[in-house]
Amino acid sequence: MTDVVLIFGVSGFVGGYLAEEFCNFGYKVYGCDISESSDIADQVTFIPCDILDQVQVRKVISETKPMYIVDLAAISSVSYSWKEPAKTMAVNVEGTLNIFESAKEIIPNAKILVIGSSEEYQRSDDPINEEFSLDSCSPYGLSKITQERFAKLYREQYGMKIYCVRAFNHTGVGQSDRFVIPSWCRQVALLSAKKENGNIIVGNIDIYRDFSDVRDVVRAYRMILESEKSKTIYNVGSGKATKLKDILDYIVSLSSCKISIEIDPSLVRNGENAKIYCCNELIRKDLGWYPQYDISDTVKDIYEYYYNMFT
């Protein structure tokens, strides 16, 4: 009998890659979201579901009875979380509780993976490991801390197999151009396709961030669920701090056009941490996971995706 995986938030950027990862390893994959995405693999069975509707969530879990559940359904934008803090808490916390409650009653032995964020951590210029203090300064980060606390509560009170990851920045083809790397790639590719010199609009390029390829990240998610020796919390990231200016310079170098950089103050966050990157030693040691993709190759793929779109 084929093992079943249920992915909430399958229509999002990471959801499509995760569904493909599990399909490639022989799983039967069900995906839930409010609306279906054309990027979802053909092998995935899509089921419409609003994570805030407990009746719908319970029905999906009852019908599919998965071995693994992944909760990717989330409001994941820090800036949006400031505009809609109540909605952010509802989706990221209440939605997850709907999954926990339904799984507790229907499939108490299923493994559940909850996707958290580096935004949960206290600010630091040093590599951040899993023991580092949690002290978010955004509604999004606070919602993820709360989500993780409920995961711990359900593990301890009900013996549920709930695992949490704190994912650092990841990107790839298909990510929204609301995010920094796709935004820059799109702007430069458009100028290149039109064979025009011009400006591109950026925010703070003097900060350092930890970037991974989304394909490495979803592989980590699968490995955490499959392993019998997984701990309950893992960082998932490259373990390297990359300056955004270096990424921008590389993207600009892919074009033969003369491109100037224009900094938009509205894109610069006040009090932004100068450097955020993870220590990924725990997942390397426990599961043998390590990044297989070089971020420069990922960036080039995104640039070429947009260039081909515009030509």
PDB file of N, CA and C in Angstrom, residues 171-223:
ATOM      1  N   THR A 171      14.734  30.251  -2.043  1.00  0.00           N
ATOM      2  CA  THR A 171      14.218  30.828  -3.275  1.00  0.00           C
ATOM      3  C   THR A 171      14.313  29.814  -4.400  1.00  0.00           C
ATOM      4  N   GLY A 172      13.760  30.184  -5.545  1.00  0.00           N
ATOM      5  CA  GLY A 172      13.778  29.304  -6.705  1.00  0.00           C
ATOM      6  C   GLY A 172      12.810  29.823  -7.751  1.00  0.00           C
ATOM      7  N   VAL A 173      12.822  29.180  -8.897  1.00  0.00           N
ATOM      8  CA  VAL A 173      11.895  29.553  -9.968  1.00  0.00           C
ATOM      9  C   VAL A 173      10.461  29.369  -9.479  1.00  0.00           C
ATOM     10  N   GLY A 174       9.643  30.377  -9.681  1.00  0.00           N
ATOM     11  CA  GLY A 174       8.253  30.304  -9.257  1.00  0.00           C
ATOM     12  C   GLY A 174       7.947  31.097  -8.004  1.00  0.00           C
ATOM     13  N   GLN A 175       8.984  31.551  -7.299  1.00  0.00           N
ATOM     14  CA  GLN A 175       8.725  32.375  -6.119  1.00  0.00           C
ATOM     15  C   GLN A 175       8.215  33.750  -6.549  1.00  0.00           C
ATOM     16  N   SER A 176       7.304  34.301  -5.783  1.00  0.00           N
ATOM     17  CA  SER A 176       6.716  35.602  -6.100  1.00  0.00           C
ATOM     18  C   SER A 176       7.788  36.686  -6.164  1.00  0.00           C
ATOM     19  N   ASP A 177       7.599  37.626  -7.096  1.00  0.00           N
ATOM     20  CA  ASP A 177       8.561  38.728  -7.181  1.00  0.00           C
ATOM     21  C   ASP A 177       8.333  39.780  -6.103  1.00  0.00           C
ATOM     22  N   ARG A 178       7.495  39.472  -5.118  1.00  0.00           N
ATOM     23  CA  ARG A 178       7.453  40.282  -3.893  1.00  0.00           C
ATOM     24  C   ARG A 178       8.703  40.025  -3.058  1.00  0.00           C
ATOM     25  N   PHE A 179       9.387  38.913  -3.331  1.00  0.00           N
ATOM     26  CA  PHE A 179      10.602  38.563  -2.598  1.00  0.00           C
ATOM     27  C   PHE A 179      11.821  39.088  -3.347  1.00  0.00           C
ATOM     28  N   VAL A 180      12.892  39.278  -2.604  1.00  0.00           N
ATOM     29  CA  VAL A 180      13.995  40.101  -3.087  1.00  0.00           C
ATOM     30  C   VAL A 180      14.679  39.546  -4.340  1.00  0.00           C
ATOM     31  N   ILE A 181      15.081  38.277  -4.350  1.00  0.00           N
ATOM     32  CA  ILE A 181      15.832  37.758  -5.495  1.00  0.00           C
ATOM     33  C   ILE A 181      14.973  37.706  -6.760  1.00  0.00           C
ATOM     34  N   PRO A 182      13.757  37.163  -6.713  1.00  0.00           N
ATOM     35  CA  PRO A 182      12.928  37.211  -7.926  1.00  0.00           C
ATOM     36  C   PRO A 182      12.633  38.638  -8.399  1.00  0.00           C
ATOM     37  N   SER A 183      12.485  39.569  -7.458  1.00  0.00           N
ATOM     38  CA  SER A 183      12.234  40.962  -7.837  1.00  0.00           C
ATOM     39  C   SER A 183      13.391  41.517  -8.647  1.00  0.00           C
ATOM     40  N   TRP A 184      14.597  41.310  -8.166  1.00  0.00           N
ATOM     41  CA  TRP A 184      15.764  41.820  -8.880  1.00  0.00           C
ATOM     42  C   TRP A 184      15.946  41.116 -10.220  1.00  0.00           C
ATOM     43  N   CYS A 185      15.782  39.802 -10.223  1.00  0.00           N
ATOM     44  CA  CYS A 185      15.933  39.045 -11.473  1.00  0.00           C
ATOM     45  C   CYS A 185      14.919  39.510 -12.514  1.00  0.00           C
ATOM     46  N   ARG A 186      13.707  39.738 -12.081  1.00  0.00           N
ATOM     47  CA  ARG A 186      12.656  40.171 -13.009  1.00  0.00           C
ATOM     48  C   ARG A 186      12.975  41.540 -13.595  1.00  0.00           C
ATOM     49  N   GLN A 187      13.399  42.467 -12.750  1.00  0.00           N
ATOM     50  CA  GLN A 187      13.695  43.820 -13.229  1.00  0.00           C
ATOM     51  C   GLN A 187      14.846  43.823 -14.228  1.00  0.00           C
ATOM     52  N   VAL A 188      15.911  43.092 -13.916  1.00  0.00           N
ATOM     53  CA  VAL A 188      17.078  43.057 -14.804  1.00  0.00           C
ATOM     54  C   VAL A 188      16.740  42.313 -16.090  1.00  0.00           C
ATOM     55  N   ALA A 189      16.018  41.207 -15.981  1.00  0.00           N
ATOM     56  CA  ALA A 189      15.660  40.423 -17.164  1.00  0.00           C
ATOM     57  C   ALA A 189      14.778  41.222 -18.116  1.00  0.00           C
ATOM     58  N   LEU A 190      13.885  42.042 -17.567  1.00  0.00           N
ATOM     59  CA  LEU A 190      13.015  42.859 -18.418  1.00  0.00           C
ATOM     60  C   LEU A 190      13.830  43.862 -19.225  1.00  0.00           C
ATOM     61  N   LEU A 191      14.786  44.520 -18.578  1.00  0.00           N
ATOM     62  CA  LEU A 191      15.655  45.450 -19.299  1.00  0.00           C
ATOM     63  C   LEU A 191      16.468  44.718 -20.361  1.00  0.00           C
ATOM     64  N   SER A 192      16.972  43.539 -20.009  1.00  0.00           N
ATOM     65  CA  SER A 192      17.779  42.759 -20.950  1.00  0.00           C
ATOM     66  C   SER A 192      16.960  42.349 -22.168  1.00  0.00           C
ATOM     67  N   ALA A 193      15.737  41.894 -21.920  1.00  0.00           N
ATOM     68  CA  ALA A 193      14.882  41.438 -23.016  1.00  0.00           C
ATOM     69  C   ALA A 193      14.536  42.587 -23.962  1.00  0.00           C
ATOM     70  N   LYS A 194      14.396  43.784 -23.403  1.00  0.00           N
ATOM     71  CA  LYS A 194      14.075  44.971 -24.212  1.00  0.00           C
ATOM     72  C   LYS A 194      15.336  45.635 -24.767  1.00  0.00           C
ATOM     73  N   LYS A 195      16.511  45.097 -24.351  1.00  0.00           N
ATOM     74  CA  LYS A 195      17.803  45.657 -24.757  1.00  0.00           C
ATOM     75  C   LYS A 195      17.880  47.153 -24.424  1.00  0.00           C
ATOM     76  N   GLU A 196      17.479  47.448 -23.190  1.00  0.00           N
ATOM     77  CA  GLU A 196      17.462  48.833 -22.725  1.00  0.00           C
ATOM     78  C   GLU A 196      18.356  49.004 -21.504  1.00  0.00           C
ATOM     79  N   ASN A 197      19.046  50.136 -21.435  1.00  0.00           N
ATOM     80  CA  ASN A 197      19.702  50.522 -20.197  1.00  0.00           C
ATOM     81  C   ASN A 197      18.646  51.104 -19.262  1.00  0.00           C
ATOM     82  N   GLY A 198      18.916  51.068 -17.958  1.00  0.00           N
ATOM     83  CA  GLY A 198      17.918  51.616 -17.048  1.00  0.00           C
ATOM     84  C   GLY A 198      18.246  51.375 -15.596  1.00  0.00           C
ATOM     85  N   ASN A 199      17.298  51.722 -14.738  1.00  0.00           N
ATOM     86  CA  ASN A 199      17.452  51.571 -13.293  1.00  0.00           C
ATOM     87  C   ASN A 199      16.644  50.381 -12.803  1.00  0.00           C
ATOM     88  N   ILE A 200      17.108  49.788 -11.702  1.00  0.00           N
ATOM     89  CA  ILE A 200      16.267  48.846 -10.978  1.00  0.00           C
ATOM     90  C   ILE A 200      16.126  49.342  -9.538  1.00  0.00           C
ATOM     91  N   ILE A 201      14.974  49.059  -8.951  1.00  0.00           N
ATOM     92  CA  ILE A 201      14.633  49.558  -7.618  1.00  0.00           C
ATOM     93  C   ILE A 201      14.931  48.480  -6.588  1.00  0.00           C
ATOM     94  N   VAL A 202      15.686  48.846  -5.545  1.00  0.00           N
ATOM     95  CA  VAL A 202      16.058  47.886  -4.502  1.00  0.00           C
ATOM     96  C   VAL A 202      15.863  48.518  -3.126  1.00  0.00           C
ATOM     97  N   GLY A 203      15.956  47.663  -2.103  1.00  0.00           N
ATOM     98  CA  GLY A 203      15.935  48.130  -0.724  1.00  0.00           C
ATOM     99  C   GLY A 203      17.349  48.140  -0.154  1.00  0.00           C
ATOM    100  N   ASN A 204      17.490  47.644   1.061  1.00  0.00           N
ATOM    101  CA  ASN A 204      18.793  47.614   1.730  1.00  0.00           C
ATOM    102  C   ASN A 204      19.633  46.473   1.162  1.00  0.00           C
ATOM    103  N   ILE A 205      20.739  46.802   0.519  1.00  0.00           N
ATOM    104  CA  ILE A 205      21.585  45.771  -0.093  1.00  0.00           C
ATOM    105  C   ILE A 205      22.862  45.520   0.709  1.00  0.00           C
ATOM    106  N   ASP A 206      22.979  46.149   1.865  1.00  0.00           N
ATOM    107  CA  ASP A 206      24.190  45.993   2.676  1.00  0.00           C
ATOM    108  C   ASP A 206      24.010  45.004   3.822  1.00  0.00           C
ATOM    109  N   ILE A 207      22.936  44.220   3.794  1.00  0.00           N
ATOM    110  CA  ILE A 207      22.699  43.212   4.826  1.00  0.00           C
ATOM    111  C   ILE A 207      23.077  41.830   4.304  1.00  0.00           C
ATOM    112  N   TYR A 208      23.267  40.907   5.233  1.00  0.00           N
ATOM    113  CA  TYR A 208      23.642  39.531   4.905  1.00  0.00           C
ATOM    114  C   TYR A 208      22.492  38.594   5.279  1.00  0.00           C
ATOM    115  N   ARG A 209      22.204  37.648   4.391  1.00  0.00           N
ATOM    116  CA  ARG A 209      21.157  36.681   4.660  1.00  0.00           C
ATOM    117  C   ARG A 209      21.609  35.281   4.240  1.00  0.00           C
ATOM    118  N   ASP A 210      20.917  34.286   4.771  1.00  0.00           N
ATOM    119  CA  ASP A 210      21.200  32.875   4.505  1.00  0.00           C
ATOM    120  C   ASP A 210      20.205  32.389   3.453  1.00  0.00           C
ATOM    121  N   PHE A 211      20.682  32.160   2.224  1.00  0.00           N
ATOM    122  CA  PHE A 211      19.803  31.742   1.131  1.00  0.00           C
ATOM    123  C   PHE A 211      20.066  30.292   0.737  1.00  0.00           C
ATOM    124  N   SER A 212      18.983  29.549   0.557  1.00  0.00           N
ATOM    125  CA  SER A 212      19.053  28.171   0.065  1.00  0.00           C
ATOM    126  C   SER A 212      18.177  28.031  -1.170  1.00  0.00           C
ATOM    127  N   ASP A 213      18.460  26.989  -1.945  1.00  0.00           N
ATOM    128  CA  ASP A 213      17.574  26.604  -3.040  1.00  0.00           C
ATOM    129  C   ASP A 213      16.384  25.855  -2.456  1.00  0.00           C
ATOM    130  N   VAL A 214      15.187  26.171  -2.929  1.00  0.00           N
ATOM    131  CA  VAL A 214      13.978  25.545  -2.396  1.00  0.00           C
ATOM    132  C   VAL A 214      14.012  24.027  -2.521  1.00  0.00           C
ATOM    133  N   ARG A 215      14.714  23.504  -3.523  1.00  0.00           N
ATOM    134  CA  ARG A 215      14.786  22.043  -3.698  1.00  0.00           C
ATOM    135  C   ARG A 215      15.579  21.385  -2.578  1.00  0.00           C
ATOM    136  N   ASP A 216      16.594  22.069  -2.073  1.00  0.00           N
ATOM    137  CA  ASP A 216      17.306  21.557  -0.897  1.00  0.00           C
ATOM    138  C   ASP A 216      16.407  21.582   0.329  1.00  0.00           C
ATOM    139  N   VAL A 217      15.606  22.616   0.442  1.00  0.00           N
ATOM    140  CA  VAL A 217      14.744  22.781   1.613  1.00  0.00           C
ATOM    141  C   VAL A 217      13.674  21.695   1.668  1.00  0.00           C
ATOM    142  N   VAL A 218      13.010  21.432   0.541  1.00  0.00           N
ATOM    143  CA  VAL A 218      11.950  20.412   0.574  1.00  0.00           C
ATOM    144  C   VAL A 218      12.531  19.015   0.772  1.00  0.00           C
ATOM    145  N   ARG A 219      13.760  18.819   0.327  1.00  0.00           N
ATOM    146  CA  ARG A 219      14.411  17.527   0.602  1.00  0.00           C
ATOM    147  C   ARG A 219      14.616  17.357   2.099  1.00  0.00           C
ATOM    148  N   ALA A 220      14.997  18.424   2.782  1.00  0.00           N
ATOM    149  CA  ALA A 220      15.139  18.369   4.240  1.00  0.00           C
ATOM    150  C   ALA A 220      13.812  18.035   4.904  1.00  0.00           C
ATOM    151  N   TYR A 221      12.723  18.636   4.431  1.00  0.00           N
ATOM    152  CA  TYR A 221      11.408  18.363   5.013  1.00  0.00           C
ATOM    153  C   TYR A 221      11.054  16.881   4.889  1.00  0.00           C
ATOM    154  N   ARG A 222      11.288  16.330   3.706  1.00  0.00           N
ATOM    155  CA  ARG A 222      11.001  14.900   3.511  1.00  0.00           C
ATOM    156  C   ARG A 222      11.857  14.037   4.429  1.00  0.00           C
ATOM    157  N   MET A 223      13.129  14.352   4.549  1.00  0.00           N
ATOM    158  CA  MET A 223      14.040  13.545   5.363  1.00  0.00           C
ATOM    159  C   MET A 223      13.656  13.585   6.841  1.00  0.00           C
TER     160      MET A 223
END
